[in-house]
Short mmCIF file of C-alpha atoms in Angstrom, two decimals:
data_model
loop_
_atom_site.label_atom_id
_atom_site.label_comp_id
_atom_site.label_asym_id
_atom_site.label_seq_id
_atom_site.Cartn_x
_atom_site.Cartn_y
_atom_site.Cartn_z
CA UNK L 1 78.76 140.06 94.02
CA UNK L 2 81.19 137.49 95.71
CA UNK L 3 80.90 135.47 92.62
CA UNK L 4 83.22 138.25 90.83
CA UNK L 5 85.97 138.47 93.25
CA UNK L 6 87.88 135.22 93.26
CA UNK L 7 88.12 135.67 89.62
CA UNK L 8 88.97 138.25 87.01
CA UNK L 9 85.88 139.25 84.91
CA UNK L 10 85.62 137.70 81.51
CA UNK L 11 83.03 139.11 79.86
CA UNK L 12 81.16 142.63 79.52
CA UNK L 13 78.42 140.73 81.15
CA UNK L 14 79.98 140.17 84.34
CA UNK L 15 81.34 143.93 84.34
CA UNK L 16 78.31 145.38 83.79
CA UNK L 17 76.45 143.37 86.12
CA UNK L 18 79.02 143.94 88.61
CA UNK L 19 79.31 148.01 88.10
CA UNK L 20 75.73 148.40 88.56
CA UNK L 21 75.28 146.46 91.20
CA UNK L 22 77.52 148.62 93.19
CA UNK L 23 75.66 151.68 91.70
CA UNK L 24 72.14 150.44 92.64
CA UNK L 25 73.48 149.98 96.22
CA UNK L 26 75.12 153.44 96.76
CA UNK L 27 72.02 155.41 95.40
CA UNK L 28 69.80 153.12 97.64
CA UNK L 29 71.98 154.14 100.43
CA UNK L 30 72.28 157.40 99.85
CA UNK L 31 68.07 157.64 99.50
CA UNK L 32 67.94 155.74 102.40
CA UNK L 33 69.98 158.39 104.37
CA UNK L 34 67.81 161.29 102.60
CA UNK L 35 64.54 159.46 103.64
CA UNK L 36 65.52 159.02 107.42
CA UNK L 37 66.71 162.94 107.38
CA UNK L 38 64.04 164.25 105.39
CA UNK L 39 60.10 162.44 106.06
CA UNK L 40 58.62 164.21 103.67
CA UNK L 41 60.13 162.09 100.98
CA UNK L 42 59.14 158.91 102.81
CA UNK L 43 56.52 157.87 101.46
CA UNK L 44 53.87 159.08 98.90
CA UNK L 45 54.21 162.31 97.54
CA UNK L 46 51.45 164.84 96.50
CA UNK L 47 54.21 167.33 94.82
CA UNK L 48 54.57 167.51 90.89
CA UNK L 49 57.54 164.89 89.58
CA UNK L 50 59.33 168.36 88.46
CA UNK L 51 58.85 169.48 92.41
CA UNK L 52 60.03 166.12 93.63
CA UNK L 53 63.31 166.52 91.53
CA UNK L 54 64.16 169.87 92.97
CA UNK L 55 63.56 169.38 96.61
CA UNK L 56 65.22 165.68 96.42
CA UNK L 57 68.17 167.83 95.13
CA UNK L 58 67.58 170.55 98.03
CA UNK L 59 67.87 168.37 100.44
CA UNK L 60 70.76 166.53 98.84
CA UNK L 61 72.83 170.41 98.98
CA UNK L 62 71.36 170.17 102.54
CA UNK L 63 73.05 166.72 103.74
CA UNK L 64 76.04 167.79 101.72
CA UNK L 65 76.50 171.11 104.05
CA UNK L 66 75.79 169.45 107.04
CA UNK L 67 78.25 166.69 106.42
CA UNK L 68 80.31 169.68 105.80
CA UNK L 69 79.46 171.64 109.05
CA UNK L 70 79.99 168.27 111.41
CA UNK L 71 81.09 164.97 109.14
CA UNK L 72 81.34 163.58 112.66
CA UNK L 73 77.63 164.56 113.65
CA UNK L 74 76.17 161.26 115.77
CA UNK L 75 73.29 160.91 114.20
CA UNK L 76 74.80 160.69 110.67
CA UNK L 77 76.31 157.40 111.94
CA UNK L 78 73.17 156.10 113.27
CA UNK L 79 71.56 156.92 109.82
CA UNK L 80 73.46 155.70 108.10
CA UNK L 81 74.10 152.21 109.90
CA UNK L 82 70.30 152.24 109.91
CA UNK L 83 69.44 152.74 106.22
CA UNK L 84 67.31 150.09 104.19
CA UNK L 85 67.23 150.25 100.40
CA UNK L 86 64.30 151.62 98.64
CA UNK L 87 61.25 149.94 96.77
CA UNK L 88 59.49 151.47 94.51
CA UNK L 89 56.62 150.21 93.01
CA UNK L 90 55.72 151.69 89.28
CA UNK L 91 52.42 150.88 87.57
CA UNK L 92 52.63 150.04 83.74
CA UNK L 93 50.40 148.23 81.32
CA UNK L 94 52.04 145.28 80.42
CA UNK L 95 53.00 146.46 76.50
CA UNK L 96 54.38 149.49 78.13
CA UNK L 97 56.26 147.13 80.34
CA UNK L 98 57.80 145.18 77.52
CA UNK L 99 59.07 147.91 75.36
CA UNK L 100 60.74 149.78 78.33
CA UNK L 101 62.46 146.32 78.76
CA UNK L 102 63.44 146.44 75.43
CA UNK L 103 64.81 149.97 75.37
CA UNK L 104 66.74 149.13 78.60
CA UNK L 105 68.22 146.29 77.28
CA UNK L 106 69.55 147.70 74.42
CA UNK L 107 70.92 150.90 76.48
CA UNK L 108 72.51 148.21 78.58
CA UNK L 109 74.27 146.16 76.38
CA UNK L 110 75.53 149.40 74.51
CA UNK L 111 76.86 150.59 78.13
CA UNK L 112 78.39 146.87 78.46
CA UNK L 113 79.93 147.18 75.49
CA UNK L 114 81.85 150.38 76.10
CA UNK L 115 82.75 149.38 79.47
CA UNK L 116 83.95 146.10 78.74
CA UNK L 117 86.20 148.29 75.70
CA UNK L 118 87.59 150.55 78.47
CA UNK L 119 88.10 148.14 80.73
CA UNK L 120 90.11 145.93 78.50
CA UNK L 121 92.06 149.03 77.28
CA UNK L 122 92.86 150.04 80.84
CA UNK L 123 94.30 146.46 81.79
CA UNK L 124 96.93 146.32 78.91
#
């Protein structure tokens, strides 16, 4: 990220990479906090995918409620400072992986182009 702080963004790829990196860091930090609070999501799950989604949403609501009641909770300070990024492995065939990569590259290029247009509009 330091490469972007010394000069202004020059193209849509730089802007996309900067925004993507910032978002990923925030998401990893949130999951680290949730995993520290709620050990049931820290490991291989036995729940269906739909249930996993509901559980994570419920944990987010509980966490936000706790923070609303006591945002200076000393446990939260420990958890926030100790949280680590999540590492997840998904097993896909090489063909499926190439296909997904192509889809995401196309989506990423479209998002980057839109972000770049918005960025330039705001600067002018």
